[in-house]
mmCIF file of C-alpha atoms and ligand atoms in Angstrom:
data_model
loop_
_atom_site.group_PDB
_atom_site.id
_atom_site.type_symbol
_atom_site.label_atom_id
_atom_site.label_comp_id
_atom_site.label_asym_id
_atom_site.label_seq_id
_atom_site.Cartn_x
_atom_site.Cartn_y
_atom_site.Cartn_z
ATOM 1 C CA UNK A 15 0.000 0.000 0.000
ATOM 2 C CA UNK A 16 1.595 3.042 -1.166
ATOM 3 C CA UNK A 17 0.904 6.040 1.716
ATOM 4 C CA UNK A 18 1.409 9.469 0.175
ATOM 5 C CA UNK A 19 5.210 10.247 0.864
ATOM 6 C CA UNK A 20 5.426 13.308 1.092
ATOM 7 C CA UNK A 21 3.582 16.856 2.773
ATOM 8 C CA UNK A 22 3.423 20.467 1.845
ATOM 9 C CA UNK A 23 4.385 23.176 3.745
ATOM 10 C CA UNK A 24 2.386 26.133 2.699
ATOM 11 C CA UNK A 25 2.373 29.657 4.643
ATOM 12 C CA UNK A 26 1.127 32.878 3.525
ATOM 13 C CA UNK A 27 2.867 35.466 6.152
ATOM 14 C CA UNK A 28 2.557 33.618 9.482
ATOM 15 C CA UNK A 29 -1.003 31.987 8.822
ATOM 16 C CA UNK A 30 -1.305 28.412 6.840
ATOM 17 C CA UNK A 31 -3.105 28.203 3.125
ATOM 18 C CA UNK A 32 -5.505 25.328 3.274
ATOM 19 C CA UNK A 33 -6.629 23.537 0.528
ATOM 20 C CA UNK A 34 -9.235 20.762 -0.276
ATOM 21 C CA UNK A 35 -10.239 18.906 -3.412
ATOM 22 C CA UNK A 36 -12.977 17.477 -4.699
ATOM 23 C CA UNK A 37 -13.235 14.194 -7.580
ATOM 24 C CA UNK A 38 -15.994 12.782 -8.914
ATOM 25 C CA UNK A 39 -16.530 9.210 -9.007
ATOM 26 C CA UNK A 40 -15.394 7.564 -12.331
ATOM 27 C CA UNK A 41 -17.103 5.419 -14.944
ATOM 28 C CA UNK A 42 -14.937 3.637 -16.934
ATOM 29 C CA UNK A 43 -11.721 1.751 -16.488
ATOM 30 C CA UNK A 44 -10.149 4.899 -18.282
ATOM 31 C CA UNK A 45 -11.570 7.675 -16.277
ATOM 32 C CA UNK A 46 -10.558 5.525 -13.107
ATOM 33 C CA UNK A 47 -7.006 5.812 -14.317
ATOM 34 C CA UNK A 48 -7.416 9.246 -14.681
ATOM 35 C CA UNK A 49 -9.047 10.226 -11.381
ATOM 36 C CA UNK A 50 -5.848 8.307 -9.684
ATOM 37 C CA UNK A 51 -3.321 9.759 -11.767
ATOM 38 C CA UNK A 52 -4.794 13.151 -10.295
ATOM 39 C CA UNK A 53 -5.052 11.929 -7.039
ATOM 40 C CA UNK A 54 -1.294 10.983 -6.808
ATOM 41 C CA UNK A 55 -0.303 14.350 -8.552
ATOM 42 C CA UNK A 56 -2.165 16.509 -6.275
ATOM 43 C CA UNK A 57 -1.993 14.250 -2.775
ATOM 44 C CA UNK A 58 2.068 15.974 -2.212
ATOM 45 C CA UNK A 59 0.460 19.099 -1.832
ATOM 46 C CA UNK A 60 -1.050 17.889 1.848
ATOM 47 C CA UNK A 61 -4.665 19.015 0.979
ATOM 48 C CA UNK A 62 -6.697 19.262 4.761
ATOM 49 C CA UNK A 63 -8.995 16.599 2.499
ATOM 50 C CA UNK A 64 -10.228 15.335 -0.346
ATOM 51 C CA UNK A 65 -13.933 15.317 -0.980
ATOM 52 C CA UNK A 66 -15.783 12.741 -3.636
ATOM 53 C CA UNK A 67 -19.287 13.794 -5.161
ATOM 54 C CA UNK A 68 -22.346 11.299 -5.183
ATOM 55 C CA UNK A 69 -23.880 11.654 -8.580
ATOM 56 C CA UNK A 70 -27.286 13.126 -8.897
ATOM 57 C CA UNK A 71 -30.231 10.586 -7.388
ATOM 58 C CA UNK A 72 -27.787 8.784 -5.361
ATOM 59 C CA UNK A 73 -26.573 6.853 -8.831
ATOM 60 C CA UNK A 74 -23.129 6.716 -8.289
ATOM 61 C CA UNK A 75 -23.569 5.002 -4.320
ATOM 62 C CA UNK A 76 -21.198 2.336 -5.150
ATOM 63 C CA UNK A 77 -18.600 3.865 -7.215
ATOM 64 C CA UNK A 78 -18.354 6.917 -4.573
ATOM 65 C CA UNK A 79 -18.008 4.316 -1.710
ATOM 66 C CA UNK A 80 -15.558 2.482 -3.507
ATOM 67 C CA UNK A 81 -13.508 5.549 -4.682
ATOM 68 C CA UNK A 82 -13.857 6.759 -0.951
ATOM 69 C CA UNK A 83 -12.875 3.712 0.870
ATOM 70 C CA UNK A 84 -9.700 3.095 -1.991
ATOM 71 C CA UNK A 85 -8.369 6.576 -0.366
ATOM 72 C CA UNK A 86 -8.590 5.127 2.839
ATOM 73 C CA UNK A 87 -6.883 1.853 1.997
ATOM 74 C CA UNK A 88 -4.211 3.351 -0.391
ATOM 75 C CA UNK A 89 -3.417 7.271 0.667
ATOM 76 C CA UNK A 90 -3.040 9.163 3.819
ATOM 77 C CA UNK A 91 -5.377 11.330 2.520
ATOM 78 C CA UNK A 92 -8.433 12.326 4.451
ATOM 79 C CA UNK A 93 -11.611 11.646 2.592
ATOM 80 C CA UNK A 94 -14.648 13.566 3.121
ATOM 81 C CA UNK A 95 -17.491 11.317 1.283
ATOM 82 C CA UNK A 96 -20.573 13.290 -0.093
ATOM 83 C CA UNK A 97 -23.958 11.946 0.805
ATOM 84 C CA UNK A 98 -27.249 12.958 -0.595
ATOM 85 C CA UNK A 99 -30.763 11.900 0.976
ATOM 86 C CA UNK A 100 -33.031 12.367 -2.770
ATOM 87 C CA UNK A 101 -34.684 9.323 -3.928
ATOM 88 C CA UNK A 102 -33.400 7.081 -0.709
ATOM 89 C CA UNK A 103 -35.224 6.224 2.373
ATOM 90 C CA UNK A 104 -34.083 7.143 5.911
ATOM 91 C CA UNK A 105 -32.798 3.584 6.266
ATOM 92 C CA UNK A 106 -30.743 3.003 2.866
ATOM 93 C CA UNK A 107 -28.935 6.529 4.068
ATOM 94 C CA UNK A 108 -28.254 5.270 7.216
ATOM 95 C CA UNK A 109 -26.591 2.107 5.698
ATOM 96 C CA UNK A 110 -24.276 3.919 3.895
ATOM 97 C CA UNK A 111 -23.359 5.804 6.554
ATOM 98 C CA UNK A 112 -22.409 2.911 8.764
ATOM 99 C CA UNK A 113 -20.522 1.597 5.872
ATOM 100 C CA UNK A 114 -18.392 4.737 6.203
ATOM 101 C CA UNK A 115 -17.920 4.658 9.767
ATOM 102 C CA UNK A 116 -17.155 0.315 9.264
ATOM 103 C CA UNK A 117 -14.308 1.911 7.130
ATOM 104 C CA UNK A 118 -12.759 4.626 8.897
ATOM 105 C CA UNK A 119 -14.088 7.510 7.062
ATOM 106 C CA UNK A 120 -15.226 10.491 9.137
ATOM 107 C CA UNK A 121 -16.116 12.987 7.367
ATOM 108 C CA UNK A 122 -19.146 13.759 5.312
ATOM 109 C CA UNK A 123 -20.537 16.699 3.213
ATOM 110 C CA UNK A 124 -23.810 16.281 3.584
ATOM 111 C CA UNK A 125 -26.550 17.456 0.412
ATOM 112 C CA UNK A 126 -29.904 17.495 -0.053
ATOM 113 C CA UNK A 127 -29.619 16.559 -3.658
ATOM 114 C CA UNK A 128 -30.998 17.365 -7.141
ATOM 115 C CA UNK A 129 -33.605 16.019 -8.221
ATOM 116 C CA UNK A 130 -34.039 13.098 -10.676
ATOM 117 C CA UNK A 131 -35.345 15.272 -13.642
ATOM 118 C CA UNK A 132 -31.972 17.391 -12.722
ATOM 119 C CA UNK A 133 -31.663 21.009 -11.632
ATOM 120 C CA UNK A 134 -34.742 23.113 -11.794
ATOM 121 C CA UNK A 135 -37.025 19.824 -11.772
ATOM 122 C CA UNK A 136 -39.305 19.608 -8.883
ATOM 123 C CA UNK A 137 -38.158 18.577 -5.773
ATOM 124 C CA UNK A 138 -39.278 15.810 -3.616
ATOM 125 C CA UNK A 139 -38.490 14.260 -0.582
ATOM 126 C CA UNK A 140 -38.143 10.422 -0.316
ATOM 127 C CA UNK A 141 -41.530 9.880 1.558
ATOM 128 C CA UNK A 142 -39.534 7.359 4.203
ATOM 129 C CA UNK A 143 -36.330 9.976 3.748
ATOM 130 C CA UNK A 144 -34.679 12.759 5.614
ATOM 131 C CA UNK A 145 -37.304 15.379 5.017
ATOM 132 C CA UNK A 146 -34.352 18.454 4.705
ATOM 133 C CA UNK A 147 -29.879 18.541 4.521
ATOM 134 C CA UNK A 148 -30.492 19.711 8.194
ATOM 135 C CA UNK A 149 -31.981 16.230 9.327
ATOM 136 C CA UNK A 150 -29.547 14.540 7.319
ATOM 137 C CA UNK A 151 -26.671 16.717 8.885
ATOM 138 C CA UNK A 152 -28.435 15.593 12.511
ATOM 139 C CA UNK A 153 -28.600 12.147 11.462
ATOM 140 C CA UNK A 154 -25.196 11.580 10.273
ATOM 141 C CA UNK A 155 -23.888 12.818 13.576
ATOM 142 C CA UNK A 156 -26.338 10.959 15.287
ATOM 143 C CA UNK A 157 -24.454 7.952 13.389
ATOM 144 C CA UNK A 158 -21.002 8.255 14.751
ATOM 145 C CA UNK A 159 -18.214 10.011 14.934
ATOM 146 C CA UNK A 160 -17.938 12.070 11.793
ATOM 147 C CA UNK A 161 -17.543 15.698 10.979
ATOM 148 C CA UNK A 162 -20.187 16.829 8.766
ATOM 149 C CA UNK A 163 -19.112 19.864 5.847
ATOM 150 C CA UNK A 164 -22.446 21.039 3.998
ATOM 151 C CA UNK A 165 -23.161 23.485 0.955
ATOM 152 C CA UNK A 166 -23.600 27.342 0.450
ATOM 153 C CA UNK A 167 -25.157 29.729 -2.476
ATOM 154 C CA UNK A 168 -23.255 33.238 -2.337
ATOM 155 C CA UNK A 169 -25.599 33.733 -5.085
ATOM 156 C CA UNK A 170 -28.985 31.650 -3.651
ATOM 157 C CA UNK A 171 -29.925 28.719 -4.776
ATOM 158 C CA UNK A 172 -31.852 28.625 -8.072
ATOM 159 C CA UNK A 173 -34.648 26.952 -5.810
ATOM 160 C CA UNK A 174 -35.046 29.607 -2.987
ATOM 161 C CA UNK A 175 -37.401 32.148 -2.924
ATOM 162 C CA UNK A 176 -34.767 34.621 -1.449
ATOM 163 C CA UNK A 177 -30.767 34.885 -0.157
ATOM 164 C CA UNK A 178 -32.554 35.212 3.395
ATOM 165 C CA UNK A 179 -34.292 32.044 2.855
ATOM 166 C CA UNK A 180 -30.870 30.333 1.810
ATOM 167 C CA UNK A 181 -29.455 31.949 5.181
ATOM 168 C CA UNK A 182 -32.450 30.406 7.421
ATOM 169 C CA UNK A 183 -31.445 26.769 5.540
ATOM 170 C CA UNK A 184 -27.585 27.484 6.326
ATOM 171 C CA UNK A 185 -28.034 28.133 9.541
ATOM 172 C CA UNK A 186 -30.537 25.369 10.427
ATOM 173 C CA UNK A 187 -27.934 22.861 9.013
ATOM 174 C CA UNK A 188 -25.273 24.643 11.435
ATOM 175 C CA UNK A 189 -27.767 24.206 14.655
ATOM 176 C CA UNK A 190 -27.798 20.412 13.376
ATOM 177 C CA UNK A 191 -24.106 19.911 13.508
ATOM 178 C CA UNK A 192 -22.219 21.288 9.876
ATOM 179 C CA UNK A 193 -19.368 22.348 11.240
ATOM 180 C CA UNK A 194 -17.726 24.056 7.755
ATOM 181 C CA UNK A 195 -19.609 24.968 4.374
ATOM 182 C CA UNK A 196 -18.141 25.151 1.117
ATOM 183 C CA UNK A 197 -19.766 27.189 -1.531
ATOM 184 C CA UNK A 198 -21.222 26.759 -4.896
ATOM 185 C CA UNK A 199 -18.626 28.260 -7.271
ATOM 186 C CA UNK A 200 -18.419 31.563 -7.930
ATOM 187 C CA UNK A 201 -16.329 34.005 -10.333
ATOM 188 C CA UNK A 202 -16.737 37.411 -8.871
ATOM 189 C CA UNK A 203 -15.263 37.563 -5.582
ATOM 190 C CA UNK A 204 -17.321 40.612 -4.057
ATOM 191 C CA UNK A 205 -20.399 38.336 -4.557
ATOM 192 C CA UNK A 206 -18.788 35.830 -2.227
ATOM 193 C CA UNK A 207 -17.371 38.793 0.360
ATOM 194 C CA UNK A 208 -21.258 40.416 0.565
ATOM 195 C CA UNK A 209 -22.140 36.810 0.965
ATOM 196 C CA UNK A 210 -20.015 35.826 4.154
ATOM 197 C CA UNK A 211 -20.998 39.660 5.655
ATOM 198 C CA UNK A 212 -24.517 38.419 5.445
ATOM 199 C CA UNK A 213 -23.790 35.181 7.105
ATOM 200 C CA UNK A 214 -21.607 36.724 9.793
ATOM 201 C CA UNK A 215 -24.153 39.376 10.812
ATOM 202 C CA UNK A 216 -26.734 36.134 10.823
ATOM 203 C CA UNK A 217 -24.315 35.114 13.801
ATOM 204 C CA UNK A 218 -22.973 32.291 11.801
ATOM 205 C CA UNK A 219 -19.383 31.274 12.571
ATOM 206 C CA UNK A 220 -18.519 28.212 10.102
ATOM 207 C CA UNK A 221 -16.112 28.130 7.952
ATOM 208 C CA UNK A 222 -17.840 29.025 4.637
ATOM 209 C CA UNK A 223 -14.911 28.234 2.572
ATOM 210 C CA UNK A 224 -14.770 29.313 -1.210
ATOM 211 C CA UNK A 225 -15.890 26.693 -3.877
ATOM 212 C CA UNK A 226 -13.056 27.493 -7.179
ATOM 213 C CA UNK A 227 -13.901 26.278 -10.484
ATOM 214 C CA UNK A 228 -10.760 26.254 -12.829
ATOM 215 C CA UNK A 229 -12.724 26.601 -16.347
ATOM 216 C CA UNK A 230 -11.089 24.266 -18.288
ATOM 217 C CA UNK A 231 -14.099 24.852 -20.751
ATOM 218 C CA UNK A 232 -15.356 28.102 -20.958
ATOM 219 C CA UNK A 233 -19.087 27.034 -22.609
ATOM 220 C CA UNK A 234 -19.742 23.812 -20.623
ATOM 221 C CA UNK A 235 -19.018 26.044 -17.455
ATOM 222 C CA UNK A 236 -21.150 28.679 -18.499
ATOM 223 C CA UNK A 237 -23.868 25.846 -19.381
ATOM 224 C CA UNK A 238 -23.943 24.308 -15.795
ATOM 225 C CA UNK A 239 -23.273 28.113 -14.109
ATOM 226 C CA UNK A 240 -26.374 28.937 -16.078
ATOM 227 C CA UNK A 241 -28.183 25.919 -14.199
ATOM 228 C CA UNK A 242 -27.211 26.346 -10.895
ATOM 229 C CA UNK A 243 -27.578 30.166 -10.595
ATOM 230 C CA UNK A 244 -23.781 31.225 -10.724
ATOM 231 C CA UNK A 245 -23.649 34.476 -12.737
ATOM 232 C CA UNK A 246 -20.856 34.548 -15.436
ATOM 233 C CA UNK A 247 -19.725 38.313 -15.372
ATOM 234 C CA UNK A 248 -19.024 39.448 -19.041
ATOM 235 C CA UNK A 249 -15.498 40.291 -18.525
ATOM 236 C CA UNK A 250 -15.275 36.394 -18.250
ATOM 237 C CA UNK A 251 -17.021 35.593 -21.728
ATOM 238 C CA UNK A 252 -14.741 38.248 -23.116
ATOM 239 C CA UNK A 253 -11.792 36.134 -22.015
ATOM 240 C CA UNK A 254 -12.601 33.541 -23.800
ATOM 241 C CA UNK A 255 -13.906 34.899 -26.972
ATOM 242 C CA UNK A 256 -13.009 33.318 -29.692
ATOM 243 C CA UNK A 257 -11.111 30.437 -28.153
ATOM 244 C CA UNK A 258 -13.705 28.013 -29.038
ATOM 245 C CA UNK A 259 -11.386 26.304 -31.304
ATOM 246 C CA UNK A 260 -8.437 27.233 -29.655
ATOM 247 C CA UNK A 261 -7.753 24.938 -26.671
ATOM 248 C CA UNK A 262 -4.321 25.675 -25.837
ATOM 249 C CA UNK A 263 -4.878 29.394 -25.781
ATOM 250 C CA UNK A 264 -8.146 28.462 -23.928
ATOM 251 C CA UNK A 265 -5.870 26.450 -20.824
ATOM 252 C CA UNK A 266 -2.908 29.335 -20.394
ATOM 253 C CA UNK A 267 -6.679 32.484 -20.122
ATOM 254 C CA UNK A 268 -8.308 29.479 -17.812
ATOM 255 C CA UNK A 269 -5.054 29.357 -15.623
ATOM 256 C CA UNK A 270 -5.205 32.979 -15.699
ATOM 257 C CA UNK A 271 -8.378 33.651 -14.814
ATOM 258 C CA UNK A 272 -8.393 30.618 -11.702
ATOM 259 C CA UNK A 273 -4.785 32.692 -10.477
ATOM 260 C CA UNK A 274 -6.503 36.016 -10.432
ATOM 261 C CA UNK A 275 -9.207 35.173 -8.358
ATOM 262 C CA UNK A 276 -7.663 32.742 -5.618
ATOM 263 C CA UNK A 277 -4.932 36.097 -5.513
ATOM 264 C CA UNK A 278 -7.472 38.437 -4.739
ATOM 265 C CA UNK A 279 -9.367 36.204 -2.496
ATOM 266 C CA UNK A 280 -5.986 35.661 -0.641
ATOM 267 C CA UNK A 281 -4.883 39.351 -0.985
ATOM 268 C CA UNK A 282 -8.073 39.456 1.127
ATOM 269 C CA UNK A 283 -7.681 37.481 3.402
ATOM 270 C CA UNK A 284 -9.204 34.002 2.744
ATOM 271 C CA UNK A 285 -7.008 30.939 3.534
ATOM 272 C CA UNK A 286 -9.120 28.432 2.619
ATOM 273 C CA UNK A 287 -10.033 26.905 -0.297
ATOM 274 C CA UNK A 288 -12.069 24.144 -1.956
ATOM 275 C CA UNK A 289 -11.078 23.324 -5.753
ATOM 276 C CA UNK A 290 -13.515 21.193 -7.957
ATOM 277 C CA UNK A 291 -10.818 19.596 -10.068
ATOM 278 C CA UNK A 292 -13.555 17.381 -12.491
ATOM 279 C CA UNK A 293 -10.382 15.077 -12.001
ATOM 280 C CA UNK A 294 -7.731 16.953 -13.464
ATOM 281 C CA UNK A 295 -4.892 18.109 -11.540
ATOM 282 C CA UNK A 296 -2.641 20.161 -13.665
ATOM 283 C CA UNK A 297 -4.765 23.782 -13.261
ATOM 284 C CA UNK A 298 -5.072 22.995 -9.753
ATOM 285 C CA UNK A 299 -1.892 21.794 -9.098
ATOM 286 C CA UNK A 300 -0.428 25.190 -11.224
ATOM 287 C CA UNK A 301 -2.945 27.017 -8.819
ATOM 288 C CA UNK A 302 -1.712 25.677 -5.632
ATOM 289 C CA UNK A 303 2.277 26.491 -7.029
ATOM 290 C CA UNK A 304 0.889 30.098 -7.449
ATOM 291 C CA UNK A 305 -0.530 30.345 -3.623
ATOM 292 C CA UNK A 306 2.731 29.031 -2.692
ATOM 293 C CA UNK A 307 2.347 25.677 -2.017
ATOM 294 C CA UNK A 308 5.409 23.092 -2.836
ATOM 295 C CA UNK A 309 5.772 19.639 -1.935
ATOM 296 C CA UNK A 310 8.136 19.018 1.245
ATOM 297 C CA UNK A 311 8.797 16.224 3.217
ATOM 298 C CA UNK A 312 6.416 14.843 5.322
ATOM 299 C CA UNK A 313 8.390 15.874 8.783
ATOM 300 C CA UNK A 314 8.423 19.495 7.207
ATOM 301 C CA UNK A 315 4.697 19.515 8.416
ATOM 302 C CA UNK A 316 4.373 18.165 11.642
ATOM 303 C CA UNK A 317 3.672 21.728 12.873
ATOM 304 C CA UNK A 318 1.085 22.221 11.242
ATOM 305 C CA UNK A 319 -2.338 23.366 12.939
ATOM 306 C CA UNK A 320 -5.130 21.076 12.175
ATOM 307 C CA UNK A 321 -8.261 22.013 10.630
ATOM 308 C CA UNK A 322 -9.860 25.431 11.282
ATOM 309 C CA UNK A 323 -13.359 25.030 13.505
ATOM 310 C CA UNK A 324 -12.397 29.115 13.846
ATOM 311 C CA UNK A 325 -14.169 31.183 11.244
ATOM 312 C CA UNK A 326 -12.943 32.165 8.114
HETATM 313 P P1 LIG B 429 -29.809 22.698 0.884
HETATM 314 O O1 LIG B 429 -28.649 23.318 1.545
HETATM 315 O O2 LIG B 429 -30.686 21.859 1.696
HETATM 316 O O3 LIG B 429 -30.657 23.793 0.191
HETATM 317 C C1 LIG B 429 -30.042 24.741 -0.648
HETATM 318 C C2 LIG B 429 -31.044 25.824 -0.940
HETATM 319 O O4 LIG B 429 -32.071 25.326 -1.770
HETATM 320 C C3 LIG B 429 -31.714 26.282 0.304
HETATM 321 O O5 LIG B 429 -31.009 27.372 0.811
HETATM 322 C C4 LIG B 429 -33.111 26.601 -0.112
HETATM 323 O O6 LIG B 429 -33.213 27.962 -0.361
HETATM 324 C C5 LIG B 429 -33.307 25.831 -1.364
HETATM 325 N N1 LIG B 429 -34.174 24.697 -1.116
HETATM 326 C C6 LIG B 429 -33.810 23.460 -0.731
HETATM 327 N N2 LIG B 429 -34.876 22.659 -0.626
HETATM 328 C C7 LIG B 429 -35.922 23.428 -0.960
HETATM 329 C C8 LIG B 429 -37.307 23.176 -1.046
HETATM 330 N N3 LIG B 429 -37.825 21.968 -0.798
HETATM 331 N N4 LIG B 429 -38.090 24.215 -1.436
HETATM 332 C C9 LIG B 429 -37.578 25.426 -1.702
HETATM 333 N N5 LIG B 429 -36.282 25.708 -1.641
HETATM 334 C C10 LIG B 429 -35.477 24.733 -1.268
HETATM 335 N N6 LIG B 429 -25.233 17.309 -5.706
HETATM 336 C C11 LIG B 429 -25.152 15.964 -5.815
HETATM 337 O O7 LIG B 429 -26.104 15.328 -6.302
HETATM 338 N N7 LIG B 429 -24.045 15.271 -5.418
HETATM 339 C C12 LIG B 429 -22.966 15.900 -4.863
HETATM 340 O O8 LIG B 429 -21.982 15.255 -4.511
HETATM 341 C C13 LIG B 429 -23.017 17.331 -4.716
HETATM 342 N N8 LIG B 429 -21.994 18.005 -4.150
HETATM 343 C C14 LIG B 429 -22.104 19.374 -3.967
HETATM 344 C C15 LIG B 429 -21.068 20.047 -3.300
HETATM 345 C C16 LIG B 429 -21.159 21.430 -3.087
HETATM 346 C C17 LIG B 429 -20.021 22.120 -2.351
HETATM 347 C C18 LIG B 429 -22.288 22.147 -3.561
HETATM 348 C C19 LIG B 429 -22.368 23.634 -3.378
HETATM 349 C C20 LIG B 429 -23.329 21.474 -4.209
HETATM 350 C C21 LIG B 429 -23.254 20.090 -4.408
HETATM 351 N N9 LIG B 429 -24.287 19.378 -5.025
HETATM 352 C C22 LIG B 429 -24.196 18.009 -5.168
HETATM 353 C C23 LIG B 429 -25.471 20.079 -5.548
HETATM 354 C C24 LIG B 429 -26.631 20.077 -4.548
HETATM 355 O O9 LIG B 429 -27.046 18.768 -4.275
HETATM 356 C C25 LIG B 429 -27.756 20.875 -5.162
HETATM 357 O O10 LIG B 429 -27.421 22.226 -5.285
HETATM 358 C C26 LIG B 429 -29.117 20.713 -4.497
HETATM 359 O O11 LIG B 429 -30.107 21.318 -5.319
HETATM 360 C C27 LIG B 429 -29.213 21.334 -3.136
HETATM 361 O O12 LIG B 429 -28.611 20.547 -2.196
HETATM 362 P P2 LIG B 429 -28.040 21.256 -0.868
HETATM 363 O O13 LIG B 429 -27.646 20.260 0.124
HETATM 364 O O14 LIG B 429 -27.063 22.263 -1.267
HETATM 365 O O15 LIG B 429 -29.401 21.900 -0.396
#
């Protein structure tokens, strides 16, 4: 069993830059090979964890668990396992959740889901399932010993009838035990800035840690921004006019664009952050060089604090 063999040692000033990553499950012998070859590439830079999606409707259950518990066996990484409660009783949730804890995982980011018919398809609630992500956040502590991450919408959720609404559904899932959000990607930092004001002033003290989306295509991106209510400013678009055909252009403006933002955000003040890699390490990994992460030997990060319970 190969154990990741070596740590980062990452400091901005005198305060740590934390990073987490997040891989979605793979379907085909191919893909597999390529989610691993990302995992090894990106697991020297110490990442606090590394999360793994559940597809939409609970369809990837198996391939998730597997991907999850294969971290466990293989890496010293710490995998955070997502769990959604659509389309599955109380009782199939709970399995899975036990399976987790049989295999050493403890941590979860827990999700209410999308719906079958996919975003913007009505919603509902398994009849025998958790009702709401806060009674799945309750019940997944209730299960064990796990630390339970959940989601935030800087920008609301296409579903909710208001950004006050989203705050009343944040902070019931914080009263049920979340101990650190991670957003829904953004590309404007101020949105995200206004967005943790609002949840501070709410009394909220989580971590709500920004969710980065390196566009490594500018029109899919826009596509699934589109669906899940993250605005694409039009300096963005303007970047990539006219790359359509252009891919290698496309990858130096998308490295670009990912460095400018996780600068600012740094520049003020934000040391944590969540990458959606859709299993491809090299922006990331060029992102990470940029905050000034490098590789080090393991000892070279013994000292470092573990994760932040402290707000962002
Ligand atoms: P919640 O936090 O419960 O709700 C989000 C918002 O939706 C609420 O603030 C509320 O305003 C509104 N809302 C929720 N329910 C209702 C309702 N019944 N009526 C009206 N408004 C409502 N999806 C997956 O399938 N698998 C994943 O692995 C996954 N990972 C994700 C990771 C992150 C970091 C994020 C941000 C999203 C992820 N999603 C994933 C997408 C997520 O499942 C969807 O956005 C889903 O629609 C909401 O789930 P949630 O847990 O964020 O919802």
């Amino acid at each position: 069993m190969s154990r990741a063999p070596v740590r980062v040692s990452r400091r901005c000033g005198k305060r740590p830059i934390r990073v987490s990553f997040e891989f979605f499950p793979p379907k085909t012998d191919d893909a597999e090979a390529a989610l691993w070859d990302s995992i090894h590439r990106l697991a020297p830079l110490g990442p606090d964890f590394v999360s793994v999606t559940y597809g939409a409707g609970g369809t990837t259950r198996e391939r998730t668990q597997s991907t999850v518990t294969r971290l466990v066996r293989e890496t010293a990484l710490l995998p955070a396992a997502h769990l959604t409660c659509v389309g599955a009783s109380r009782a199939e949730v709970d399995a899975v959740v036990r399976d987790y804890a049989a295999a050493g995982v403890r941590h979860i980011v827990a999700l209410r889901g999308d719906p079958p018919g996919g975003v913007g398809a009505h919603y509902a609630a398994h009849p025998e399932g958790y009702q709401s992500t806060a009674e799945l956040v309750r019940g997944v502590r209730e299960a064990g010993d796990f630390e339970v991450f959940v989601s935030a919408y800087p920008e609301r959720h296409p579903e909710s009838p208001s950004l006050q609404h989203d705050l009343d559904v944040l902070q019931a899932k914080v009263d049920a035990g979340a101990t650190r959000a991670i957003t829904q990607f953004f590309f404007d930092n101020d949105v995200y800035f206004r967005f943790l004001d609002k949840v501070r002033s709410r009394g909220i003290d989580i971590p709500i840690v920004p969710g980065i989306v390196p566009v490594q295509n500018f029109r899919q991106t826009a596509g699934f921004a589109a669906r899940c209510g993250a605005s694409v400013p039009a300096w963005l678009a303007d970047r990539f006019e006219g790359l359509d055909d252009d891919p290698a252009t496309r990858r130096l403006i998308a490295a670009a664009v990912a460095a400018e933002q996780v600068i600012d955000l740094l520049d003020r003040g934000v040391r944590d952050f969540h990458f959606y890699t859709m299993n491809r390490a090299d922006l990331v990994y060029a992102i990470c060089h940029l905050l000034g992460m490098r590789p080090q030997a393991e000892a070279d990060h013994a000292g470092d604090e573990p994760l932040p319970m402290a707000a962002q």
